[in-house]
GROMACS .gro file of C-alpha atoms in nm:
model
  474
    1UNK     CA    1 -14.585  15.241   5.328
    2UNK     CA    2 -14.243  15.219   5.491
    3UNK     CA    3 -14.078  14.975   5.251
    4UNK     CA    4 -14.231  14.998   4.906
    5UNK     CA    5 -14.106  15.227   4.630
    6UNK     CA    6 -14.380  15.122   4.388
    7UNK     CA    7 -14.582  15.441   4.347
    8UNK     CA    8 -14.898  15.262   4.237
    9UNK     CA    9 -14.878  15.028   4.534
   10UNK     CA   10 -14.827  15.318   4.776
   11UNK     CA   11 -15.120  15.504   4.622
   12UNK     CA   12 -15.337  15.191   4.645
   13UNK     CA   13 -15.262  15.149   5.015
   14UNK     CA   14 -15.309  15.520   5.089
   15UNK     CA   15 -15.647  15.538   4.916
   16UNK     CA   16 -15.771  15.202   5.040
   17UNK     CA   17 -15.704  15.281   5.404
   18UNK     CA   18 -15.888  15.612   5.385
   19UNK     CA   19 -16.179  15.464   5.196
   20UNK     CA   20 -16.218  15.188   5.454
   21UNK     CA   21 -16.153  15.389   5.771
   22UNK     CA   22 -16.198  15.759   5.708
   23UNK     CA   23 -16.532  15.757   5.528
   24UNK     CA   24 -16.695  15.537   5.792
   25UNK     CA   25 -16.592  15.776   6.067
   26UNK     CA   26 -16.746  16.093   5.926
   27UNK     CA   27 -17.098  16.046   6.074
   28UNK     CA   28 -16.943  15.967   6.410
   29UNK     CA   29 -16.719  16.273   6.393
   30UNK     CA   30 -17.010  16.502   6.309
   31UNK     CA   31 -17.187  16.385   6.624
   32UNK     CA   32 -16.866  16.401   6.826
   33UNK     CA   33 -16.814  16.769   6.738
   34UNK     CA   34 -17.168  16.845   6.851
   35UNK     CA   35 -17.126  16.665   7.183
   36UNK     CA   36 -16.775  16.797   7.252
   37UNK     CA   37 -16.887  17.155   7.194
   38UNK     CA   38 -17.196  17.100   7.407
   39UNK     CA   39 -16.983  16.983   7.699
   40UNK     CA   40 -16.735  17.267   7.650
   41UNK     CA   41 -17.012  17.527   7.651
   42UNK     CA   42 -17.167  17.372   7.962
   43UNK     CA   43 -16.832  17.436   8.129
   44UNK     CA   44 -16.810  17.798   8.023
   45UNK     CA   45 -16.612  17.769   7.698
   46UNK     CA   46 -16.734  17.871   7.352
   47UNK     CA   47 -16.623  17.542   7.194
   48UNK     CA   48 -16.403  17.238   7.245
   49UNK     CA   49 -16.098  17.411   7.104
   50UNK     CA   50 -16.138  17.697   7.350
   51UNK     CA   51 -16.162  17.442   7.632
   52UNK     CA   52 -15.833  17.284   7.528
   53UNK     CA   53 -15.670  17.626   7.500
   54UNK     CA   54 -15.785  17.726   7.846
   55UNK     CA   55 -15.531  17.490   8.001
   56UNK     CA   56 -15.247  17.731   7.932
   57UNK     CA   57 -15.167  18.057   8.105
   58UNK     CA   58 -14.996  18.245   7.826
   59UNK     CA   59 -15.065  18.611   7.768
   60UNK     CA   60 -14.945  18.624   7.407
   61UNK     CA   61 -14.959  18.263   7.303
   62UNK     CA   62 -15.025  18.351   6.939
   63UNK     CA   63 -14.718  18.570   6.908
   64UNK     CA   64 -14.490  18.332   7.095
   65UNK     CA   65 -14.584  18.023   6.895
   66UNK     CA   66 -14.591  18.203   6.562
   67UNK     CA   67 -14.241  18.339   6.621
   68UNK     CA   68 -14.121  17.986   6.698
   69UNK     CA   69 -14.275  17.850   6.379
   70UNK     CA   70 -14.128  18.131   6.171
   71UNK     CA   71 -13.780  18.050   6.308
   72UNK     CA   72 -13.807  17.687   6.199
   73UNK     CA   73 -13.984  17.732   5.865
   74UNK     CA   74 -13.669  17.807   5.659
   75UNK     CA   75 -13.515  17.478   5.776
   76UNK     CA   76 -13.832  17.287   5.691
   77UNK     CA   77 -13.839  17.434   5.340
   78UNK     CA   78 -13.476  17.338   5.282
   79UNK     CA   79 -13.549  16.984   5.404
   80UNK     CA   80 -13.862  16.963   5.185
   81UNK     CA   81 -13.666  17.069   4.875
   82UNK     CA   82 -13.388  16.818   4.940
   83UNK     CA   83 -13.630  16.530   5.002
   84UNK     CA   84 -13.828  16.624   4.692
   85UNK     CA   85 -13.517  16.596   4.473
   86UNK     CA   86 -13.413  16.262   4.621
   87UNK     CA   87 -13.760  16.109   4.587
   88UNK     CA   88 -13.777  16.215   4.223
   89UNK     CA   89 -13.511  15.952   4.156
   90UNK     CA   90 -13.761  15.682   4.258
   91UNK     CA   91 -14.093  15.830   4.149
   92UNK     CA   92 -13.999  16.027   3.840
   93UNK     CA   93 -14.270  16.255   3.701
   94UNK     CA   94 -14.491  16.194   4.005
   95UNK     CA   95 -14.263  16.440   4.185
   96UNK     CA   96 -14.291  16.804   4.081
   97UNK     CA   97 -13.953  16.960   4.161
   98UNK     CA   98 -14.121  17.294   4.226
   99UNK     CA   99 -14.435  17.158   4.386
  100UNK     CA  100 -14.586  16.962   4.668
  101UNK     CA  101 -14.493  16.608   4.763
  102UNK     CA  102 -14.749  16.329   4.710
  103UNK     CA  103 -14.873  16.237   5.057
  104UNK     CA  104 -14.827  15.865   4.994
  105UNK     CA  105 -14.447  15.866   4.954
  106UNK     CA  106 -14.335  15.989   5.297
  107UNK     CA  107 -14.291  15.660   5.479
  108UNK     CA  108 -14.607  15.616   5.683
  109UNK     CA  109 -14.982  15.612   5.623
  110UNK     CA  110 -15.025  15.974   5.726
  111UNK     CA  111 -14.703  16.145   5.617
  112UNK     CA  112 -14.643  16.243   5.978
  113UNK     CA  113 -14.299  16.090   6.036
  114UNK     CA  114 -14.062  16.077   5.741
  115UNK     CA  115 -13.796  15.863   5.908
  116UNK     CA  116 -13.883  15.549   5.714
  117UNK     CA  117 -13.768  15.711   5.387
  118UNK     CA  118 -13.420  15.778   5.525
  119UNK     CA  119 -13.274  15.497   5.314
  120UNK     CA  120 -13.401  15.677   5.002
  121UNK     CA  121 -13.265  16.020   5.092
  122UNK     CA  122 -12.947  15.945   5.290
  123UNK     CA  123 -12.684  16.207   5.199
  124UNK     CA  124 -12.378  15.980   5.225
  125UNK     CA  125 -12.483  15.617   5.171
  126UNK     CA  126 -12.126  15.482   5.184
  127UNK     CA  127 -12.060  15.589   5.543
  128UNK     CA  128 -12.130  15.353   5.837
  129UNK     CA  129 -12.504  15.295   5.873
  130UNK     CA  130 -12.646  15.482   6.172
  131UNK     CA  131 -12.975  15.294   6.143
  132UNK     CA  132 -12.874  14.994   6.350
  133UNK     CA  133 -13.175  14.773   6.272
  134UNK     CA  134 -12.965  14.518   6.085
  135UNK     CA  135 -12.714  14.503   6.369
  136UNK     CA  136 -12.993  14.451   6.624
  137UNK     CA  137 -13.125  14.158   6.423
  138UNK     CA  138 -12.773  14.018   6.377
  139UNK     CA  139 -12.712  14.030   6.752
  140UNK     CA  140 -13.040  13.853   6.827
  141UNK     CA  141 -13.216  14.141   6.999
  142UNK     CA  142 -13.560  14.071   7.146
  143UNK     CA  143 -13.830  14.309   7.273
  144UNK     CA  144 -13.741  14.205   7.628
  145UNK     CA  145 -13.376  14.297   7.577
  146UNK     CA  146 -13.473  14.632   7.428
  147UNK     CA  147 -13.692  14.708   7.732
  148UNK     CA  148 -13.419  14.606   7.978
  149UNK     CA  149 -13.161  14.822   7.801
  150UNK     CA  150 -13.397  15.117   7.820
  151UNK     CA  151 -13.453  15.071   8.192
  152UNK     CA  152 -13.076  15.059   8.237
  153UNK     CA  153 -13.038  15.392   8.056
  154UNK     CA  154 -13.254  15.560   8.318
  155UNK     CA  155 -13.091  15.391   8.616
  156UNK     CA  156 -12.746  15.481   8.478
  157UNK     CA  157 -12.849  15.844   8.528
  158UNK     CA  158 -12.954  15.780   8.887
  159UNK     CA  159 -13.324  15.772   8.802
  160UNK     CA  160 -13.590  15.533   8.934
  161UNK     CA  161 -13.599  15.180   8.789
  162UNK     CA  162 -13.926  15.042   8.657
  163UNK     CA  163 -14.101  14.858   8.944
  164UNK     CA  164 -14.191  14.490   8.939
  165UNK     CA  165 -14.555  14.570   8.864
  166UNK     CA  166 -14.439  14.730   8.540
  167UNK     CA  167 -14.270  14.409   8.424
  168UNK     CA  168 -14.563  14.196   8.541
  169UNK     CA  169 -14.837  14.388   8.363
  170UNK     CA  170 -14.691  14.565   8.059
  171UNK     CA  171 -14.768  14.440   7.710
  172UNK     CA  172 -14.447  14.456   7.511
  173UNK     CA  173 -14.515  14.208   7.231
  174UNK     CA  174 -14.816  14.132   7.016
  175UNK     CA  175 -14.998  13.841   7.184
  176UNK     CA  176 -14.960  13.504   7.014
  177UNK     CA  177 -15.274  13.358   7.172
  178UNK     CA  178 -15.519  13.511   6.929
  179UNK     CA  179 -15.611  13.817   7.137
  180UNK     CA  180 -15.674  14.134   6.943
  181UNK     CA  181 -15.504  14.437   7.097
  182UNK     CA  182 -15.449  14.800   7.005
  183UNK     CA  183 -15.079  14.805   6.919
  184UNK     CA  184 -15.037  15.183   6.919
  185UNK     CA  185 -14.758  15.249   7.175
  186UNK     CA  186 -14.882  15.407   7.496
  187UNK     CA  187 -14.764  15.452   7.854
  188UNK     CA  188 -15.023  15.419   8.130
  189UNK     CA  189 -15.048  15.540   8.490
  190UNK     CA  190 -15.306  15.339   8.684
  191UNK     CA  191 -15.301  15.615   8.950
  192UNK     CA  192 -15.240  15.389   9.250
  193UNK     CA  193 -14.878  15.496   9.290
  194UNK     CA  194 -14.727  15.163   9.189
  195UNK     CA  195 -14.887  15.030   8.871
  196UNK     CA  196 -14.736  15.184   8.559
  197UNK     CA  197 -14.741  15.009   8.224
  198UNK     CA  198 -14.639  15.028   7.859
  199UNK     CA  199 -14.859  14.879   7.591
  200UNK     CA  200 -14.703  14.823   7.250
  201UNK     CA  201 -14.634  14.550   6.996
  202UNK     CA  202 -14.258  14.585   6.977
  203UNK     CA  203 -14.066  14.499   6.663
  204UNK     CA  204 -13.689  14.458   6.660
  205UNK     CA  205 -13.568  14.768   6.482
  206UNK     CA  206 -13.419  15.105   6.564
  207UNK     CA  207 -13.751  15.284   6.525
  208UNK     CA  208 -13.904  15.082   6.808
  209UNK     CA  209 -13.583  15.105   7.011
  210UNK     CA  210 -13.630  15.483   7.020
  211UNK     CA  211 -14.004  15.455   7.087
  212UNK     CA  212 -13.936  15.236   7.392
  213UNK     CA  213 -13.707  15.504   7.536
  214UNK     CA  214 -13.977  15.762   7.466
  215UNK     CA  215 -14.242  15.559   7.650
  216UNK     CA  216 -14.005  15.496   7.943
  217UNK     CA  217 -13.973  15.875   7.967
  218UNK     CA  218 -14.343  15.887   8.049
  219UNK     CA  219 -14.300  15.606   8.301
  220UNK     CA  220 -14.017  15.796   8.471
  221UNK     CA  221 -14.235  16.107   8.492
  222UNK     CA  222 -14.509  15.898   8.658
  223UNK     CA  223 -14.262  15.750   8.905
  224UNK     CA  224 -14.118  16.086   9.000
  225UNK     CA  225 -14.451  16.257   9.078
  226UNK     CA  226 -14.643  15.953   9.208
  227UNK     CA  227 -14.655  16.083   9.567
  228UNK     CA  228 -14.814  16.417   9.477
  229UNK     CA  229 -15.188  16.472   9.526
  230UNK     CA  230 -15.376  16.324   9.232
  231UNK     CA  231 -15.461  16.660   9.080
  232UNK     CA  232 -15.090  16.738   9.037
  233UNK     CA  233 -14.993  16.404   8.876
  234UNK     CA  234 -14.943  16.528   8.524
  235UNK     CA  235 -14.694  16.712   8.310
  236UNK     CA  236 -14.633  17.078   8.386
  237UNK     CA  237 -14.815  17.161   8.065
  238UNK     CA  238 -14.956  16.949   7.789
  239UNK     CA  239 -14.627  16.929   7.599
  240UNK     CA  240 -14.399  16.841   7.890
  241UNK     CA  241 -14.475  16.469   7.902
  242UNK     CA  242 -14.400  16.430   7.533
  243UNK     CA  243 -14.085  16.642   7.558
  244UNK     CA  244 -13.950  16.426   7.841
  245UNK     CA  245 -13.999  16.113   7.634
  246UNK     CA  246 -13.828  16.262   7.331
  247UNK     CA  247 -13.534  16.419   7.514
  248UNK     CA  248 -13.409  16.073   7.607
  249UNK     CA  249 -13.434  15.960   7.245
  250UNK     CA  250 -13.205  16.246   7.143
  251UNK     CA  251 -12.925  16.083   7.340
  252UNK     CA  252 -13.007  15.724   7.251
  253UNK     CA  253 -12.998  15.784   6.876
  254UNK     CA  254 -12.650  15.937   6.870
  255UNK     CA  255 -12.362  15.740   6.718
  256UNK     CA  256 -12.182  15.787   7.050
  257UNK     CA  257 -12.455  15.606   7.243
  258UNK     CA  258 -12.502  15.335   6.983
  259UNK     CA  259 -12.128  15.266   7.009
  260UNK     CA  260 -12.149  15.259   7.390
  261UNK     CA  261 -12.416  14.987   7.382
  262UNK     CA  262 -12.240  14.782   7.114
  263UNK     CA  263 -12.458  14.861   6.814
  264UNK     CA  264 -12.189  15.049   6.621
  265UNK     CA  265 -11.837  14.922   6.577
  266UNK     CA  266 -11.676  15.265   6.603
  267UNK     CA  267 -11.765  15.607   6.743
  268UNK     CA  268 -11.632  15.816   6.457
  269UNK     CA  269 -11.674  16.192   6.474
  270UNK     CA  270 -11.702  16.266   6.106
  271UNK     CA  271 -11.883  16.540   5.914
  272UNK     CA  272 -12.053  16.299   5.674
  273UNK     CA  273 -12.177  16.079   5.959
  274UNK     CA  274 -12.298  16.392   6.138
  275UNK     CA  275 -12.498  16.503   5.834
  276UNK     CA  276 -12.649  16.157   5.792
  277UNK     CA  277 -12.745  16.153   6.159
  278UNK     CA  278 -12.893  16.504   6.158
  279UNK     CA  279 -13.086  16.440   5.837
  280UNK     CA  280 -13.224  16.117   5.982
  281UNK     CA  281 -13.345  16.284   6.300
  282UNK     CA  282 -13.479  16.589   6.113
  283UNK     CA  283 -13.708  16.365   5.908
  284UNK     CA  284 -13.896  16.281   6.229
  285UNK     CA  285 -13.869  16.617   6.405
  286UNK     CA  286 -13.854  16.908   6.162
  287UNK     CA  287 -14.057  16.711   5.908
  288UNK     CA  288 -14.351  16.666   6.142
  289UNK     CA  289 -14.392  17.025   6.268
  290UNK     CA  290 -14.608  17.165   5.985
  291UNK     CA  291 -14.807  16.840   5.988
  292UNK     CA  292 -14.903  16.910   6.348
  293UNK     CA  293 -14.990  17.271   6.275
  294UNK     CA  294 -15.212  17.192   5.979
  295UNK     CA  295 -15.393  16.911   6.157
  296UNK     CA  296 -15.478  17.119   6.458
  297UNK     CA  297 -15.572  17.425   6.259
  298UNK     CA  298 -15.830  17.217   6.072
  299UNK     CA  299 -15.974  17.082   6.395
  300UNK     CA  300 -16.001  17.418   6.563
  301UNK     CA  301 -16.166  17.565   6.256
  302UNK     CA  302 -16.421  17.281   6.275
  303UNK     CA  303 -16.485  17.326   6.649
  304UNK     CA  304 -16.529  17.700   6.608
  305UNK     CA  305 -16.774  17.660   6.320
  306UNK     CA  306 -16.544  17.836   6.075
  307UNK     CA  307 -16.591  17.557   5.823
  308UNK     CA  308 -16.910  17.355   5.776
  309UNK     CA  309 -16.913  16.980   5.730
  310UNK     CA  310 -16.977  17.010   5.357
  311UNK     CA  311 -16.634  17.172   5.321
  312UNK     CA  312 -16.432  16.974   5.571
  313UNK     CA  313 -16.221  16.799   5.308
  314UNK     CA  314 -16.165  17.117   5.112
  315UNK     CA  315 -16.027  17.288   5.421
  316UNK     CA  316 -15.820  16.982   5.519
  317UNK     CA  317 -15.636  16.979   5.190
  318UNK     CA  318 -15.604  17.357   5.171
  319UNK     CA  319 -15.401  17.340   5.490
  320UNK     CA  320 -15.205  17.032   5.386
  321UNK     CA  321 -15.110  17.186   5.054
  322UNK     CA  322 -15.029  17.533   5.188
  323UNK     CA  323 -14.868  17.464   5.526
  324UNK     CA  324 -14.714  17.119   5.480
  325UNK     CA  325 -14.642  17.122   5.108
  326UNK     CA  326 -14.808  16.788   5.033
  327UNK     CA  327 -15.091  16.691   4.800
  328UNK     CA  328 -15.325  16.393   4.775
  329UNK     CA  329 -15.212  16.131   4.523
  330UNK     CA  330 -15.567  16.115   4.383
  331UNK     CA  331 -15.853  16.363   4.375
  332UNK     CA  332 -16.043  16.392   4.702
  333UNK     CA  333 -16.405  16.500   4.742
  334UNK     CA  334 -16.643  16.572   5.026
  335UNK     CA  335 -16.753  16.208   5.002
  336UNK     CA  336 -16.416  16.124   5.156
  337UNK     CA  337 -16.310  16.200   5.513
  338UNK     CA  338 -15.933  16.179   5.543
  339UNK     CA  339 -15.917  16.330   5.895
  340UNK     CA  340 -16.118  16.031   6.015
  341UNK     CA  341 -15.831  15.800   5.920
  342UNK     CA  342 -15.604  15.969   6.178
  343UNK     CA  343 -15.587  15.782   6.511
  344UNK     CA  344 -15.546  16.095   6.723
  345UNK     CA  345 -15.847  16.266   6.571
  346UNK     CA  346 -16.075  15.969   6.626
  347UNK     CA  347 -15.981  15.940   6.996
  348UNK     CA  348 -16.033  16.308   7.078
  349UNK     CA  349 -15.663  16.375   7.126
  350UNK     CA  350 -15.537  16.735   7.117
  351UNK     CA  351 -15.239  16.715   6.888
  352UNK     CA  352 -15.027  17.026   6.914
  353UNK     CA  353 -14.863  16.911   7.232
  354UNK     CA  354 -14.645  16.729   6.979
  355UNK     CA  355 -14.547  17.058   6.819
  356UNK     CA  356 -14.457  17.201   7.157
  357UNK     CA  357 -14.271  16.893   7.273
  358UNK     CA  358 -14.046  16.917   6.971
  359UNK     CA  359 -13.946  17.269   7.069
  360UNK     CA  360 -13.909  17.197   7.440
  361UNK     CA  361 -13.723  16.867   7.404
  362UNK     CA  362 -13.428  17.051   7.251
  363UNK     CA  363 -13.432  17.310   7.530
  364UNK     CA  364 -13.433  17.024   7.781
  365UNK     CA  365 -13.160  16.842   7.589
  366UNK     CA  366 -12.929  17.142   7.588
  367UNK     CA  367 -12.977  17.196   7.962
  368UNK     CA  368 -12.913  16.829   8.044
  369UNK     CA  369 -12.605  16.823   7.822
  370UNK     CA  370 -12.467  17.125   8.006
  371UNK     CA  371 -12.533  16.949   8.338
  372UNK     CA  372 -12.351  16.641   8.206
  373UNK     CA  373 -12.048  16.854   8.119
  374UNK     CA  374 -12.078  16.793   7.746
  375UNK     CA  375 -11.848  16.992   7.520
  376UNK     CA  376 -11.873  17.014   7.145
  377UNK     CA  377 -12.169  17.024   6.907
  378UNK     CA  378 -12.507  16.976   7.071
  379UNK     CA  379 -12.607  16.694   6.835
  380UNK     CA  380 -12.322  16.475   6.962
  381UNK     CA  381 -12.431  16.486   7.326
  382UNK     CA  382 -12.533  16.167   7.509
  383UNK     CA  383 -12.636  16.197   7.876
  384UNK     CA  384 -12.602  15.821   7.937
  385UNK     CA  385 -12.449  15.749   8.281
  386UNK     CA  386 -12.460  16.116   8.387
  387UNK     CA  387 -12.595  16.137   8.741
  388UNK     CA  388 -12.578  16.516   8.716
  389UNK     CA  389 -12.811  16.522   8.415
  390UNK     CA  390 -13.040  16.268   8.581
  391UNK     CA  391 -13.063  16.475   8.897
  392UNK     CA  392 -13.149  16.789   8.701
  393UNK     CA  393 -13.420  16.605   8.512
  394UNK     CA  394 -13.559  16.447   8.828
  395UNK     CA  395 -13.589  16.786   9.001
  396UNK     CA  396 -13.824  16.901   8.729
  397UNK     CA  397 -14.015  16.572   8.700
  398UNK     CA  398 -14.093  16.563   9.072
  399UNK     CA  399 -14.281  16.891   9.040
  400UNK     CA  400 -14.547  16.730   8.822
  401UNK     CA  401 -14.817  16.988   8.771
  402UNK     CA  402 -14.786  17.135   9.118
  403UNK     CA  403 -14.617  17.450   8.987
  404UNK     CA  404 -14.684  17.672   8.684
  405UNK     CA  405 -14.517  17.530   8.375
  406UNK     CA  406 -14.280  17.825   8.352
  407UNK     CA  407 -14.142  17.732   8.696
  408UNK     CA  408 -14.082  17.377   8.575
  409UNK     CA  409 -13.920  17.507   8.257
  410UNK     CA  410 -13.693  17.730   8.462
  411UNK     CA  411 -13.601  17.443   8.694
  412UNK     CA  412 -13.448  17.246   8.408
  413UNK     CA  413 -13.342  17.510   8.153
  414UNK     CA  414 -13.304  17.835   8.346
  415UNK     CA  415 -13.552  17.987   8.098
  416UNK     CA  416 -13.918  18.069   8.149
  417UNK     CA  417 -14.034  18.065   7.787
  418UNK     CA  418 -14.028  17.827   7.493
  419UNK     CA  419 -13.762  17.912   7.240
  420UNK     CA  420 -13.643  17.780   6.904
  421UNK     CA  421 -13.281  17.868   6.987
  422UNK     CA  422 -13.184  17.516   7.101
  423UNK     CA  423 -13.343  17.329   6.811
  424UNK     CA  424 -13.184  17.565   6.560
  425UNK     CA  425 -12.845  17.526   6.729
  426UNK     CA  426 -12.882  17.148   6.715
  427UNK     CA  427 -12.959  17.151   6.343
  428UNK     CA  428 -12.725  17.436   6.244
  429UNK     CA  429 -12.476  17.203   6.066
  430UNK     CA  430 -12.761  17.043   5.871
  431UNK     CA  431 -12.909  17.380   5.775
  432UNK     CA  432 -12.573  17.493   5.641
  433UNK     CA  433 -12.530  17.170   5.445
  434UNK     CA  434 -12.885  17.179   5.303
  435UNK     CA  435 -12.849  17.538   5.189
  436UNK     CA  436 -12.521  17.459   5.015
  437UNK     CA  437 -12.646  17.135   4.857
  438UNK     CA  438 -12.978  17.281   4.743
  439UNK     CA  439 -12.802  17.585   4.596
  440UNK     CA  440 -12.563  17.363   4.402
  441UNK     CA  441 -12.861  17.171   4.262
  442UNK     CA  442 -13.048  17.495   4.190
  443UNK     CA  443 -13.345  17.368   4.389
  444UNK     CA  444 -13.669  17.560   4.410
  445UNK     CA  445 -13.716  17.629   4.782
  446UNK     CA  446 -14.079  17.599   4.886
  447UNK     CA  447 -14.376  17.507   4.669
  448UNK     CA  448 -14.630  17.696   4.463
  449UNK     CA  449 -14.855  17.894   4.695
  450UNK     CA  450 -14.654  17.806   5.005
  451UNK     CA  451 -14.712  18.019   5.311
  452UNK     CA  452 -14.664  17.993   5.680
  453UNK     CA  453 -15.001  18.158   5.718
  454UNK     CA  454 -15.275  18.055   5.477
  455UNK     CA  455 -15.464  18.343   5.630
  456UNK     CA  456 -15.365  18.533   5.939
  457UNK     CA  457 -15.682  18.473   6.134
  458UNK     CA  458 -15.673  18.097   6.093
  459UNK     CA  459 -15.300  18.068   6.161
  460UNK     CA  460 -15.337  18.263   6.482
  461UNK     CA  461 -15.626  18.036   6.575
  462UNK     CA  462 -15.402  17.741   6.499
  463UNK     CA  463 -15.120  17.876   6.708
  464UNK     CA  464 -15.344  17.956   7.003
  465UNK     CA  465 -15.462  17.602   6.981
  466UNK     CA  466 -15.118  17.454   6.979
  467UNK     CA  467 -15.124  17.393   7.349
  468UNK     CA  468 -15.310  17.074   7.421
  469UNK     CA  469 -15.320  16.796   7.676
  470UNK     CA  470 -15.061  16.522   7.671
  471UNK     CA  471 -15.128  16.166   7.561
  472UNK     CA  472 -14.855  15.920   7.633
  473UNK     CA  473 -14.782  15.833   7.276
  474UNK     CA  474 -14.484  15.871   7.044
   0.00000   0.00000   0.00000
């Protein structure tokens, strides 16, 4: 899915995975919904979605989250239009230049992260490559070296190094002894105050380099709040853990940092390099926001009984087509069960913490950059070796869940609410470039029937549901 540009091959893989995995999970998911709702009701909640939502203390959660989404939607539509044009070069008539993107061409099995198609959509291909995978391979990088470099990033900021137990017990490579393991990257707290682990099958590429820094963010959070009573050993809300992981990646992926660690030959401050960099990061941040919204809206509709099991697929693709602007590459029926092919759905994982983390990570990033004394555009900031930024981050991390999340937010950002201001400031140069480029190409912005709110009731349900518990996962 990440490497092929053969449309028929991509379609074959997309359909085959869902036929093999999704369909088999439908009976299990039907029973799961029944049991989850039964447990939720036994604990005083009308359904499982309401139980997940109860973890937040937000008076007007709907309004706050919807305003955030509305702020970002114009940028997403510009990105969608640009990507659509670029992909038409490779897939021809399979791409409708006024329509939705086929879900099989976005770089992974689910169309969640678009970063793997960067090579197909790069704005300025003749500038120095900011995807340093080839350089990592050339320099003989190993998973162990990648992990050690990540630990050094945190200690350079005055933060706590990973303890010996971490190095003794973490799984950082796929076993070669025949053991079968779940390779999905995760960070684990064994809750004894000293045993913290990462489990992942690391590959030597930039994608995994950033994931390792993300997972170490979780480990640092664990280390900072390990002495609190057990009930407080968690993120301040269900998006905080994910935001902490991602805020470190924002520094690590910058050309400045890659130059500092010897993966780029020069640290050139150049507009074309900036646009390449911002487009590359937007594929994995801005590109995934509507995906998260649509996924969780479907699930909350199911929990609340707003859609019966005979119409689950219909509702799934209504949301995908309207909110995300993607379509299935082949016709789907109620005999299929595409949600069941999504890892997070099958493990009972509330998903919209990812939406929230994307908003908060940029608020955190801006605050840490200010502490580090950064001047210039926000997207060029790297907090590497800044003890001031590390201290500011540690002050918030040590609070764990012992204080209301707004107190933790204020401790690091000086603000008490989530806001799209920082993320829009970060991507302002890209937004300006996309608008100009798309206008020059006379692009159609959006897709037929596009809407931020397929219907107001369900979008507000979606937004209420955006706040979910944190799983230590990229």
